[in-house]
Coordinates of C-alpha atoms in Angstrom, one line a residue:
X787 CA -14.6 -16.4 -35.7
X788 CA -11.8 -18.4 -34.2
X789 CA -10.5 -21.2 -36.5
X790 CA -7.1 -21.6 -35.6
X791 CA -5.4 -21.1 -32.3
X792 CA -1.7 -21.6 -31.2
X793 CA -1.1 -22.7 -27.6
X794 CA 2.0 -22.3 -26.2
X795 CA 2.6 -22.0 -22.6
X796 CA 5.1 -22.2 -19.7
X797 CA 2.4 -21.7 -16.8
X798 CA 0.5 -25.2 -17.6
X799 CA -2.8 -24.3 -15.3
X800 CA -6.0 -25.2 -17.2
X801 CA -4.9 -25.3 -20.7
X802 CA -5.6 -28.7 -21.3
X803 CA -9.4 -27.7 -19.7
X804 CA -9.5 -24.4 -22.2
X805 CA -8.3 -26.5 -25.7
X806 CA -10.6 -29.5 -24.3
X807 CA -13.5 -26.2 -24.7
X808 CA -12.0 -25.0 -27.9
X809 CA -11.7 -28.2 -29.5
X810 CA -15.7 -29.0 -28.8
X811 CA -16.1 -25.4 -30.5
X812 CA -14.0 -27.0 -34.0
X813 CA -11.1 -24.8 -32.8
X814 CA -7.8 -26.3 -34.7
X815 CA -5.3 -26.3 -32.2
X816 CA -1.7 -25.8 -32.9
X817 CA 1.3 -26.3 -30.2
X818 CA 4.7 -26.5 -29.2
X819 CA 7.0 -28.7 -27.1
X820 CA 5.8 -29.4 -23.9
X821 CA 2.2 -27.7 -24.0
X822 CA 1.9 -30.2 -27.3
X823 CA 2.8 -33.3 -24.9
X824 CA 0.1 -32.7 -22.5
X825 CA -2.6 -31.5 -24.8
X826 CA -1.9 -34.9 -26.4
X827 CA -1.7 -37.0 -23.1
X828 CA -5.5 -35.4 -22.4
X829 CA -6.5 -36.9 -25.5
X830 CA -6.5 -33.3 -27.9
X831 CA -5.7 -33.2 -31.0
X832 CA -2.9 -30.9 -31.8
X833 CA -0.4 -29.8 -34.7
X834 CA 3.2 -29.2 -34.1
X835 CA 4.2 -25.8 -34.9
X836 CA 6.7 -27.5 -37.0
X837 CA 4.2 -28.6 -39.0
X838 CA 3.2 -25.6 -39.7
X839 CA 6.3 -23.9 -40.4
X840 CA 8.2 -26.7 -41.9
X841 CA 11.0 -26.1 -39.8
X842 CA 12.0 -27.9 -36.5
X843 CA 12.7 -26.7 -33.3
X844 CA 16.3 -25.4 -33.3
X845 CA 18.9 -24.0 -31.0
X846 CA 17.6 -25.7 -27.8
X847 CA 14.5 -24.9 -28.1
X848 CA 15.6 -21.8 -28.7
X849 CA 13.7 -21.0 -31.7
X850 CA 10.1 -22.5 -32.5
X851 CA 7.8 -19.6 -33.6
X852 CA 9.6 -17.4 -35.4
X853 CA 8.8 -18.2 -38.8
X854 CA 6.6 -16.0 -41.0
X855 CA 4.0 -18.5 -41.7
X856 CA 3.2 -18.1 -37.9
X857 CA 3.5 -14.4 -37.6
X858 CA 2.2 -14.1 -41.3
X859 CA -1.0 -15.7 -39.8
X860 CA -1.1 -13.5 -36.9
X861 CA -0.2 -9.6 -38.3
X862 CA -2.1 -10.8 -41.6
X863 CA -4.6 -7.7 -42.2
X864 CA -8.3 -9.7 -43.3
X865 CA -9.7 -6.6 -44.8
X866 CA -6.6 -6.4 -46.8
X867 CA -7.1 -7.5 -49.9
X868 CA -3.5 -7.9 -50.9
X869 CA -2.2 -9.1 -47.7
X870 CA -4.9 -11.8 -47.5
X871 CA -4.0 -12.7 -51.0
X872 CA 0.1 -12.8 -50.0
X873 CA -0.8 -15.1 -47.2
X874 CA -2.9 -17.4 -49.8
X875 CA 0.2 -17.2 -52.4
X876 CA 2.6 -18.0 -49.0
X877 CA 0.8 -20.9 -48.0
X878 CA 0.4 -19.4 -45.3
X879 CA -2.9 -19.9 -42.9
X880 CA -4.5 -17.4 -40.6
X881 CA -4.0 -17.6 -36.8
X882 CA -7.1 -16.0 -35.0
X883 CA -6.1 -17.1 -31.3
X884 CA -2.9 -17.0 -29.2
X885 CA -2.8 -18.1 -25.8
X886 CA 1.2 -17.2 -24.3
X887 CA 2.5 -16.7 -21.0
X888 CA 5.9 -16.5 -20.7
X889 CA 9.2 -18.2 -19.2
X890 CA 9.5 -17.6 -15.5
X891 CA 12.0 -15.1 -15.5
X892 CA 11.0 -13.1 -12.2
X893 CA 10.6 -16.2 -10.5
X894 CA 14.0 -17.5 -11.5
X895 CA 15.7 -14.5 -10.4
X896 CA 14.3 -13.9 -7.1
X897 CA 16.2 -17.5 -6.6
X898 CA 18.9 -17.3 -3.8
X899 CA 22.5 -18.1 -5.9
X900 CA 21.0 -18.3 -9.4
X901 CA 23.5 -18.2 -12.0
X902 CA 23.3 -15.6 -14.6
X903 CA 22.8 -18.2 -17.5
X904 CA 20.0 -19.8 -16.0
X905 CA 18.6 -16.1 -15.7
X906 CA 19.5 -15.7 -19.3
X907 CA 18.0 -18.9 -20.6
X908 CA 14.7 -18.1 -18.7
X909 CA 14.6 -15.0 -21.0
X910 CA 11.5 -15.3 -23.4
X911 CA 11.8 -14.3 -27.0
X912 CA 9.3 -16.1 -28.7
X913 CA 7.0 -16.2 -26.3
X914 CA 6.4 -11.7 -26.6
X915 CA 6.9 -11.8 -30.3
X916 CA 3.6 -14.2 -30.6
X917 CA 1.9 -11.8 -27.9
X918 CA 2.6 -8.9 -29.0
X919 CA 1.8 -10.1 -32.7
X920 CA -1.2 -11.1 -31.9
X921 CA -2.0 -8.1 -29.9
X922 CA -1.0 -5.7 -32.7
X923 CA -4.0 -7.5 -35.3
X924 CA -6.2 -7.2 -31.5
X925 CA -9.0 -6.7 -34.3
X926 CA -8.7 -10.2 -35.8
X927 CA -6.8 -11.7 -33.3
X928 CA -7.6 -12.6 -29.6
X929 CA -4.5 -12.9 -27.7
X930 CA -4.4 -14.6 -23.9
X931 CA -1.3 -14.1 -21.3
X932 CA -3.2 -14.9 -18.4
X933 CA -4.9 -18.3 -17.9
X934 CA -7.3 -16.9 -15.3
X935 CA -9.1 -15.3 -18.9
X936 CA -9.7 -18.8 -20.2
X937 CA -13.1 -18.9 -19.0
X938 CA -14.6 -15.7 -20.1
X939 CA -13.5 -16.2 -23.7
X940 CA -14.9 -19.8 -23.5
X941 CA -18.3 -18.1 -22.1
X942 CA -18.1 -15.7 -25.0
X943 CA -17.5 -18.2 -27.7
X944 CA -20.1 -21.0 -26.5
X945 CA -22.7 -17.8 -25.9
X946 CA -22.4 -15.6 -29.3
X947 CA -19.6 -17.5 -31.6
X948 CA -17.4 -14.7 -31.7
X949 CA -15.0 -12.6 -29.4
X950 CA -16.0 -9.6 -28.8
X951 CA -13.7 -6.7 -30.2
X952 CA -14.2 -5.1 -26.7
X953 CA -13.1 -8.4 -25.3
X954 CA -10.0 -8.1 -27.6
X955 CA -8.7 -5.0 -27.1
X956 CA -8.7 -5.9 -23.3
X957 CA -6.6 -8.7 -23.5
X958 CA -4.5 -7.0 -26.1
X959 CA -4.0 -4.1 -23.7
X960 CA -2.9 -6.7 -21.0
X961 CA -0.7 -8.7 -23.2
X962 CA 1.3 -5.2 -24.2
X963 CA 1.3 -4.6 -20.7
X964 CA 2.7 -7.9 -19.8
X965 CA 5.7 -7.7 -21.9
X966 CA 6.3 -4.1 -20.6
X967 CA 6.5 -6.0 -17.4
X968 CA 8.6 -8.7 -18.4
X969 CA 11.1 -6.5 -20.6
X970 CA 11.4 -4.1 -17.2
X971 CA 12.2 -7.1 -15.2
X972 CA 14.9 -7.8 -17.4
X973 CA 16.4 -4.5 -17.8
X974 CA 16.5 -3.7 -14.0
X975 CA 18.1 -7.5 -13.6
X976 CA 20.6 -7.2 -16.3
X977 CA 21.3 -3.2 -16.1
X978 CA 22.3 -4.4 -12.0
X979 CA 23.8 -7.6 -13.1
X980 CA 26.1 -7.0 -16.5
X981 CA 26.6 -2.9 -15.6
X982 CA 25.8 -2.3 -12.2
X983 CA 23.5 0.4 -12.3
X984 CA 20.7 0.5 -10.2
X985 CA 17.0 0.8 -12.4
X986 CA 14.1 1.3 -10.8
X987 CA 11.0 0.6 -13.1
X988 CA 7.6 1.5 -11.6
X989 CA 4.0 0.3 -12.8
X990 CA 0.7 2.0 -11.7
X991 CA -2.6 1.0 -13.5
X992 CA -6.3 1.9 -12.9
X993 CA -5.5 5.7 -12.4
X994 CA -8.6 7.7 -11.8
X995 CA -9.1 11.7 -11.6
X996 CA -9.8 12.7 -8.0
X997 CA -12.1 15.8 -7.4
X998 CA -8.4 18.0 -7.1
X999 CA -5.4 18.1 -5.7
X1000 CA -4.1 19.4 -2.6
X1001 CA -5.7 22.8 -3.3
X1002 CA -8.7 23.1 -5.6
X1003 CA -7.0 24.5 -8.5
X1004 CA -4.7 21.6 -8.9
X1005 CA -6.2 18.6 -10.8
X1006 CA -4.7 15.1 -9.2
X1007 CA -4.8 11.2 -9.9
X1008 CA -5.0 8.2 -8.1
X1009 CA -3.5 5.0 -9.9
X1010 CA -3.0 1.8 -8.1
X1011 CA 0.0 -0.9 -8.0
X1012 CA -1.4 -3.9 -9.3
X1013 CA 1.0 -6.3 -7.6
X1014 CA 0.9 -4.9 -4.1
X1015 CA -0.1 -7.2 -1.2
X1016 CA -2.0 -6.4 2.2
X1017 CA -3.9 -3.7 3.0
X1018 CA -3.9 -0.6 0.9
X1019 CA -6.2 2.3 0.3
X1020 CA -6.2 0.7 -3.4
X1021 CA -7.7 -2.5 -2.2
X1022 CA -10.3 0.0 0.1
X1023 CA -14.2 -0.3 -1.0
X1024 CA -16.1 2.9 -0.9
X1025 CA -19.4 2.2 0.8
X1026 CA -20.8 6.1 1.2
X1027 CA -19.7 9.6 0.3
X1028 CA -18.5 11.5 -2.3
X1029 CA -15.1 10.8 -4.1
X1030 CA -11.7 11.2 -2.3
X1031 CA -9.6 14.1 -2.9
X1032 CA -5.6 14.3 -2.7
X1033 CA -5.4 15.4 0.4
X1034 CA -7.8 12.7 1.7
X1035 CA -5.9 9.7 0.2
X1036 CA -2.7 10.7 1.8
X1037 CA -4.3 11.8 5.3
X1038 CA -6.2 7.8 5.4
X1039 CA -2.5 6.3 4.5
X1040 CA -1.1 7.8 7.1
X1041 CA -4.2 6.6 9.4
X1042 CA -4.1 3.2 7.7
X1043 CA -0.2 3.2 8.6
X1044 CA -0.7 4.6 12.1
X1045 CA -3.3 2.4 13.3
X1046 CA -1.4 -0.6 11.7
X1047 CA 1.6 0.2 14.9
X1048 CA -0.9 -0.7 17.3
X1049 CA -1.0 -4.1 16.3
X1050 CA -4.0 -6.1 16.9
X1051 CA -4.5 -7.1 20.5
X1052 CA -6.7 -4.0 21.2
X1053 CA -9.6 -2.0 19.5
X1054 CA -7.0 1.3 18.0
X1055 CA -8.1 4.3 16.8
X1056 CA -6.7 7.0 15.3
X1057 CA -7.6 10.2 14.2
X1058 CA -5.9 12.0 11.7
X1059 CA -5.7 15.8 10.4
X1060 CA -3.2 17.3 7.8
X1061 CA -1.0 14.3 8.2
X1062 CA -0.7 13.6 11.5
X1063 CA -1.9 11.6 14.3
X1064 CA -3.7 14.2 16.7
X1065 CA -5.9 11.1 18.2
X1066 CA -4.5 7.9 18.5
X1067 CA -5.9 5.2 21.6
X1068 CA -6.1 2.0 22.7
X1069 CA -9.3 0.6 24.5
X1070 CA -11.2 -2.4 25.5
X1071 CA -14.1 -1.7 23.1
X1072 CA -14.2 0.4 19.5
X1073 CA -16.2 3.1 22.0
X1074 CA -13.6 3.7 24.2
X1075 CA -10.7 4.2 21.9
X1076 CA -12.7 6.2 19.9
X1077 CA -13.5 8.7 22.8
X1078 CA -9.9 8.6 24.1
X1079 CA -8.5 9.0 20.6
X1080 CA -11.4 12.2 20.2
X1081 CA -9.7 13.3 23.7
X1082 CA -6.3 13.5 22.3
X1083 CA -7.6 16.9 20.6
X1084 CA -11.6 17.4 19.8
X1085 CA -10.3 20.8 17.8
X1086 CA -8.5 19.3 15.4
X1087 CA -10.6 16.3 15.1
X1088 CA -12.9 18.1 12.9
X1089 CA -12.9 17.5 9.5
X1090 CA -10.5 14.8 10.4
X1091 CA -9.9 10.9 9.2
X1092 CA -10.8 8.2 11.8
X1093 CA -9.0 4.7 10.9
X1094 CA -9.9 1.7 13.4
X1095 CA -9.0 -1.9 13.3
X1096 CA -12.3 -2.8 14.5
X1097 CA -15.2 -3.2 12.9
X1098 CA -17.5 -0.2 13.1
X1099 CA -20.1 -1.0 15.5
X1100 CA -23.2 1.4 16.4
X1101 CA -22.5 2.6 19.8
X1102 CA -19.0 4.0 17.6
X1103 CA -20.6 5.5 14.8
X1104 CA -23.8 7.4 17.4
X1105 CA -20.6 8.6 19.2
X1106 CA -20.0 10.6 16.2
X1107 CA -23.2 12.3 16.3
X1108 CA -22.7 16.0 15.8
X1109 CA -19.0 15.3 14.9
X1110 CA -17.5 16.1 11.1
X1111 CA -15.6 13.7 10.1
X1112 CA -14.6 13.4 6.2
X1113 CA -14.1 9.5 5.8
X1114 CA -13.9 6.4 8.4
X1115 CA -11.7 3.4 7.4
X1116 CA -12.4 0.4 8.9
X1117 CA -12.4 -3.5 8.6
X1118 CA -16.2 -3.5 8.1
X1119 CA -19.1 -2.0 9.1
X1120 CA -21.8 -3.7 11.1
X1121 CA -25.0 -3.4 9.2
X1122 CA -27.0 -1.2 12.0
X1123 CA -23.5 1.3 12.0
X1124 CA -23.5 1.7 8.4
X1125 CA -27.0 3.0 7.9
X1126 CA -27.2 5.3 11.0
X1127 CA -23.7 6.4 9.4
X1128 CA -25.3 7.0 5.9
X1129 CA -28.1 9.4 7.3
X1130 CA -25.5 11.1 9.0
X1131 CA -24.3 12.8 5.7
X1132 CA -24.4 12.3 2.0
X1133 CA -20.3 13.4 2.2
X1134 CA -19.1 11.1 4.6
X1135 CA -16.9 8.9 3.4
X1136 CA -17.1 4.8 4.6
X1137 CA -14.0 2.8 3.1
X1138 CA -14.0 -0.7 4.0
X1139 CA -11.0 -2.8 4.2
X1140 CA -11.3 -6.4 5.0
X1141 CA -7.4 -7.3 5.3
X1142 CA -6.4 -4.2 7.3
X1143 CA -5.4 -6.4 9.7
X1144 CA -3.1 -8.1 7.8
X1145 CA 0.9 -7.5 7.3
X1146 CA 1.8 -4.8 4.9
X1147 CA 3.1 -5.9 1.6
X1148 CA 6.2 -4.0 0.7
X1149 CA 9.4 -2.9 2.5
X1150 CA 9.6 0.3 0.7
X1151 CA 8.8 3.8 0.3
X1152 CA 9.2 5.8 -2.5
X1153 CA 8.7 9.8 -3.0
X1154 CA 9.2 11.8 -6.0
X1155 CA 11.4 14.8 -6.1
X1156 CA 11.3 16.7 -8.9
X1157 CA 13.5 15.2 -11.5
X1158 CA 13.7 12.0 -9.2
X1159 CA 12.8 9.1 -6.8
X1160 CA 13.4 8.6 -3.7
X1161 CA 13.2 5.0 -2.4
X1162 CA 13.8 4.5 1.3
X1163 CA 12.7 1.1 3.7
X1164 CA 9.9 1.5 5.5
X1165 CA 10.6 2.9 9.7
X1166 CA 9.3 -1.0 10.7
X1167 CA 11.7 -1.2 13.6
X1168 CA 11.4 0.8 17.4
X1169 CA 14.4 1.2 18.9
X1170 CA 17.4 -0.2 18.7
X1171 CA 18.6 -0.2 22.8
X1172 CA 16.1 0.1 26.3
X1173 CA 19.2 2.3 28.2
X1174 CA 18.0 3.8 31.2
X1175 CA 20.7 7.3 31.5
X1176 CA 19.7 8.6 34.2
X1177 CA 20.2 8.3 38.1
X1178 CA 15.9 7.9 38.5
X1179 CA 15.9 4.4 36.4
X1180 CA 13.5 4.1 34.2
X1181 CA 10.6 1.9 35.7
X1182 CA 9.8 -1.0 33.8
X1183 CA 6.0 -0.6 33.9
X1184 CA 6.5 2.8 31.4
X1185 CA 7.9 0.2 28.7
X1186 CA 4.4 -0.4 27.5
X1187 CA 3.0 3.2 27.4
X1188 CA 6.4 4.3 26.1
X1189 CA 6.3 1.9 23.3
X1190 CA 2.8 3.2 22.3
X1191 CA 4.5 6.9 22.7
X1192 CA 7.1 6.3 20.0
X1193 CA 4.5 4.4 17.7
X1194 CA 2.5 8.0 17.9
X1195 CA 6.0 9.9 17.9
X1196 CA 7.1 8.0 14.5
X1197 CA 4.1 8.6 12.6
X1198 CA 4.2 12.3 13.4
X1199 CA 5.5 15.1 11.4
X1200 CA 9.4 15.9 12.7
X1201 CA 10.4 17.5 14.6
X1202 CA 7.9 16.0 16.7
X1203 CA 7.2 15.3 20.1
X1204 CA 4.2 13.1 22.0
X1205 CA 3.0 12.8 24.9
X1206 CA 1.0 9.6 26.0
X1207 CA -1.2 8.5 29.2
X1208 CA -2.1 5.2 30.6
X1209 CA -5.9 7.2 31.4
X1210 CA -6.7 3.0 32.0
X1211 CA -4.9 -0.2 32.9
X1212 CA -3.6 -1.4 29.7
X1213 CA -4.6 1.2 27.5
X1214 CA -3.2 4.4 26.1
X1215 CA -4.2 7.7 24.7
X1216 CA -1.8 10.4 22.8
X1217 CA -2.7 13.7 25.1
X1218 CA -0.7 16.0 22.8
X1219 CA 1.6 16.0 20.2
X1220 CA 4.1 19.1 18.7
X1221 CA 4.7 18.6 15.6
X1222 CA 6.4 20.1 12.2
X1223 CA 8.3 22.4 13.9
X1224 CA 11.5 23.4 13.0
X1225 CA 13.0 23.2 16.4
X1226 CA 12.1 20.8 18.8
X1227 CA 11.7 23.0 21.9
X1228 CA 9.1 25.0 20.0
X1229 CA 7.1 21.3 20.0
X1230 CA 7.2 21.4 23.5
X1231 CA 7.0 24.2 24.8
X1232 CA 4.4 25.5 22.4
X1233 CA 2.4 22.5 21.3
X1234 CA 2.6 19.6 23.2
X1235 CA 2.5 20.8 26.7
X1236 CA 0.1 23.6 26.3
X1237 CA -2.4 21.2 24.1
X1238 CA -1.9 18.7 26.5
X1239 CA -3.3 21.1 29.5
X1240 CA -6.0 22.4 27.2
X1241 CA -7.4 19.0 26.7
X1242 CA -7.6 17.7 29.9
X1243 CA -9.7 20.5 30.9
X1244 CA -12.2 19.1 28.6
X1245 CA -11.9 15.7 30.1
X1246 CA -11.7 17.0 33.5
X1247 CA -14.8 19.1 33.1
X1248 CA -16.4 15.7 31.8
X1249 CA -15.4 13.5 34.4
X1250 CA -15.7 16.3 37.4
X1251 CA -13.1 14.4 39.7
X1252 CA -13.0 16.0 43.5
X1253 CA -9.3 17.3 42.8
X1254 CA -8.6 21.5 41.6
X1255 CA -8.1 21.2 38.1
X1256 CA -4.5 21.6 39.1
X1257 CA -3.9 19.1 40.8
X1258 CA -5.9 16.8 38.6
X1259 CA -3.7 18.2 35.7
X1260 CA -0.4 17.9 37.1
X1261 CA -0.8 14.3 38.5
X1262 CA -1.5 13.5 35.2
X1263 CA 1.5 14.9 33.2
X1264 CA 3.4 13.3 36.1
X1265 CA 2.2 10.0 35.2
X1266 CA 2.6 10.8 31.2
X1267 CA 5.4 9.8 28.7
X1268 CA 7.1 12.0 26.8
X1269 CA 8.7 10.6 23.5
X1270 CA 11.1 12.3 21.0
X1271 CA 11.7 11.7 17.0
X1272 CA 15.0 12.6 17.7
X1273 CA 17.9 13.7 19.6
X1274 CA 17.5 16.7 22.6
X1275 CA 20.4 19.4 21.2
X1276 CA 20.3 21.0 24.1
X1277 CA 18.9 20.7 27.4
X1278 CA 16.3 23.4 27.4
X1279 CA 13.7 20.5 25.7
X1280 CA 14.0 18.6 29.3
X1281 CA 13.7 21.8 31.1
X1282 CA 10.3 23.0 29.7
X1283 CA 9.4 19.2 30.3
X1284 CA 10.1 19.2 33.8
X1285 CA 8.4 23.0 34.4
X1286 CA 5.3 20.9 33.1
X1287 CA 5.9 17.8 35.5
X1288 CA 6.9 15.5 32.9
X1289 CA 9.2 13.0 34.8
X1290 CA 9.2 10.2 31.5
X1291 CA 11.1 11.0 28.9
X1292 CA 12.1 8.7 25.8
X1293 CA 14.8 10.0 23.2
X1294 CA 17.3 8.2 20.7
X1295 CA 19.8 9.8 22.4
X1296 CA 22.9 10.9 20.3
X1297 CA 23.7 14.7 20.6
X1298 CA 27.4 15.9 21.2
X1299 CA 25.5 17.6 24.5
X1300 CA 24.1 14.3 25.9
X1301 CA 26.1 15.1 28.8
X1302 CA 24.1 18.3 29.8
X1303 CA 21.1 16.8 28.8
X1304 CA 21.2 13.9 31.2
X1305 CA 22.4 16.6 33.5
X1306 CA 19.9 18.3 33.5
X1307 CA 17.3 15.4 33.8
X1308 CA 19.0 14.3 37.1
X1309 CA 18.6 17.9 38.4
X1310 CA 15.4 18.4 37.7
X1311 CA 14.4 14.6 38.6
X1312 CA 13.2 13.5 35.4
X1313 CA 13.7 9.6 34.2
X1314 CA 15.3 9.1 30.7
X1315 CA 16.1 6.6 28.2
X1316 CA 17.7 6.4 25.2
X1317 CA 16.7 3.8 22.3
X1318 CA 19.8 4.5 19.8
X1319 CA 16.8 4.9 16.9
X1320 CA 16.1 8.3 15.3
X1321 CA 12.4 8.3 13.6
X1322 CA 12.6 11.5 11.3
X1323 CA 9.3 11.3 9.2
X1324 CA 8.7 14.2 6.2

């Protein structure tokens, strides 16, 4: 039962509500400083820790709890005989509650110009010793370092009496992993601050097993960060299917990542196998980005990832009739779409994500090596220059589809190459991608431009136009952007463009041989521009 409890708190919200509730349960309450004043100004009755301890507050505030008839009451065993007999010898009285949080030290540091005192001072000594005290006797002791808990142990205590010792061990768990938070915060400040060395200090909870790894034999774990922001595959709610596997939590990332380019002016849809983008379309409805993305390549779409920023509407889901897919990731699900979706297989997954429309909440990257970490800022930017190089300008009504070209370029495995169609006013399809080839010729010559051909003969046989597949085919690489991750080494890249009528090319532009490359696009009448911005992605 709770008897005693010791409030003490920098974060202010509710307490004065939560002793109001403890005090109408015959809780004794017990303070300090300024949580004292305003328990008092709302009319609660409260003893000073001094009081207690005999002792005032010293050093500036400085010191106010550490005195062993607090921590006495706190680490005091009950089922201990001789402890409970020291404590009675001590005059010193049990503590069953503690409800800390902390001085504001991340939020004092992230302060433009703050001094390093004033970091200093906002370092908490007190403040962990009483949580993690309390923590430590979890089985006698409830301990609170989060005020949005106040309620449920005010539910439990009005419902039963007691706190439950499941109850207790949660919030001792949280407390401990407060002050791992707090003491990292400090170390990474201080160890940059005082000896210049860079700390990076990571903190993943909730980890749950995944059915295996990348291959079966290799076991795998999902854990989530708990402070992240925007949409993440964390935040995702798994409406149908079986569990996600490794492979299928890094293939949806780099769909959730993908589609998140696009923006949200259109209905977006991309499709994505082994890590990369082989749909990806804009439309004016769910239905017809979903079809154009399928277009992009209906091989690879098998057993593929489809990530929209729509929300999944019938006519999109019956499109998918007869279609594997292993998961769809979307902003909802209209009611009608999500049960014809559910008969379509037990396996499928459906994530819902309400806020993938919403900014991402983190510059960075990060990517274990073995024995390290890499951390890297995100690709967020496009290019960093519009030159036109050669002696055909490059018309400014390919801006739009070229743009949409290096979104689909960046989020494709280098060395990579993709080509992009306007196949409607204002809207955009990827036709073909090369990508993870260790040359970049090799991703034209033997991915893009061949898959792009094979692929409009499906749509050409579906749309029958009164043109020899042909001409139908080489109109439309005419019309088609070609973007590149990075720089052309030589000139044979443009070459096997041009011998496949690409006349729009996009490139950061860079290589010692520019000079032959742009050569080479003025012979062969090909329109390039450079943008001054590599996108490497691994």
């Amino acid at each position: 039962m709770v008897k005693r409890a010791l409030l003490s708190v920098s974060d202010k919200t509710g307490i004065a509500e939560f002793a109001r509730g403890l005090e109408s349960l015959g809780v004794k309450i017990i303070s300090t400083g300024g949580t004292a004043k305003i328990l008092r100004d709302a009319g609660i009755e409260v003893t000073d820790v001094s009081e207690v301890t005999g002792c005032p507050e010293m050093m500036g505030g400085r010191v106010k709890t550490l005195h062993p008839r607090i921590h006495g009451g706190l680490l005091c065993l009950r089922e201990s005989k001789e402890q409970m007999a020291e404590a009675e010898r001590e005059d010193i009285s049990l503590i069953d509650m503690v409800a800390v949080n902390l001085y504001p030290f991340e939020v004092t540091i992230s302060k433009e110009g703050v001094e390093l005192e004033e970091a200093i001072e906002n370092i908490d000594i007190g403040g962990p010793t009483l949580l993690r005290s309390a923590a430590k006797n979890y089985r006698s002791v409830t301990v609170l370092s989060d005020p949005s808990d106040y309620g449920r142990v005010l539910k439990e205590l009005r419902s039963t009496g007691v706190i439950s010792e499941e109850t207790r061990a949660a919030l001792a768990v949280k407390a401990f992993r407060h002050t791992a938070d707090y003491d990292a915060a400090i170390d990474t400040y201080l160890s940059k601050t005082l000896l210049g060395e860079n700390v990076l200090r990571m903190n993943f909870t909730d980890g749950v097993k995944l059915r295996y790894g990348e291959n079966w034999h290799q076991k795998a774990y999902f854990y989530k960060d708990p402070k992240i922001e925007g949409p993440t595959l964390a935040k995702a709610t798994q409406l149908h299917g079986k569990e996600l596997s490794y492979n299928n939590y890094v293939d949806a990332d780099n769909a959730l990542q993908t589609v998140k380019e696009l923006g949200n002016a259109n209905p977006a849809v991309a499709i994505v196998k082994h890590n990369n983008p082989c749909g990806l379309a804009t439309g004016s409805t769910l239905l017809q980005a979903l079809q154009a993305a399928w277009d992009g390549d209906p091989i690879s779409a098998y057993g593929s990832i489809i990530c929209t920023n729509e929300t999944f509407d019938l006519k999109a889901a019956t499109f998918l009739n007869g279609k594997f897919v292993e998961i769809i990731l979307a902003p909802d699900f209209n009611p009608d779409a999500l049960e014809y979706l559910k008969n379509k297989s037990e396996n499928l997954r459906l994530l819902k994500l309400p806020d993938l429309r919403e900014a991402f909440g983190t510059d960075y990257t990060y990517k274990y090596v073995i024995g390290g970490m890499l951390k890297q800022s995100r690709d967020i930017s496009l290019y960093e220059k519009w030159e036109s190089v050669t002696d055909m300008s490059y018309p400014e009504e390919k801006r739009s589809l070229s743009e949409f070209c290096l979104k689909a370029c960046k989020s494709t495995k280098s060395n990579s190459v993709n080509l992009a169609y306007e196949y409607e006013p204002g809207f955009f399809m990827v036709l073909a991608m090369g990508a993870g080839q260790p040359n970049r010729v090799d991703s034209i010559r033997k991915l893009a431009a061949t898959k792009a051909i094979e692929n409009l003969k499906v749509i050409y046989e579906r749309e029958n136009p009164e043109t020899s597949f042909e001409d139908y085919c080489q109109k439309v690489m005419s019309e088609c952007v070609m973007a590149s991750d990075a720089f052309f080494p030589f000139d044979d890249s443009i070459i096997h463009a041009a011998e496949n009528n690409i006349r729009y090319i996009v490139s950061p532009g860079g290589s010692i041989r520019d000079g032959e490359v742009i050569a080479a696009a003025n012979r062969l009448g090909v329109s390039l521009v450079f943008t001054g911005m590599r996108h490497f992605l691994h």
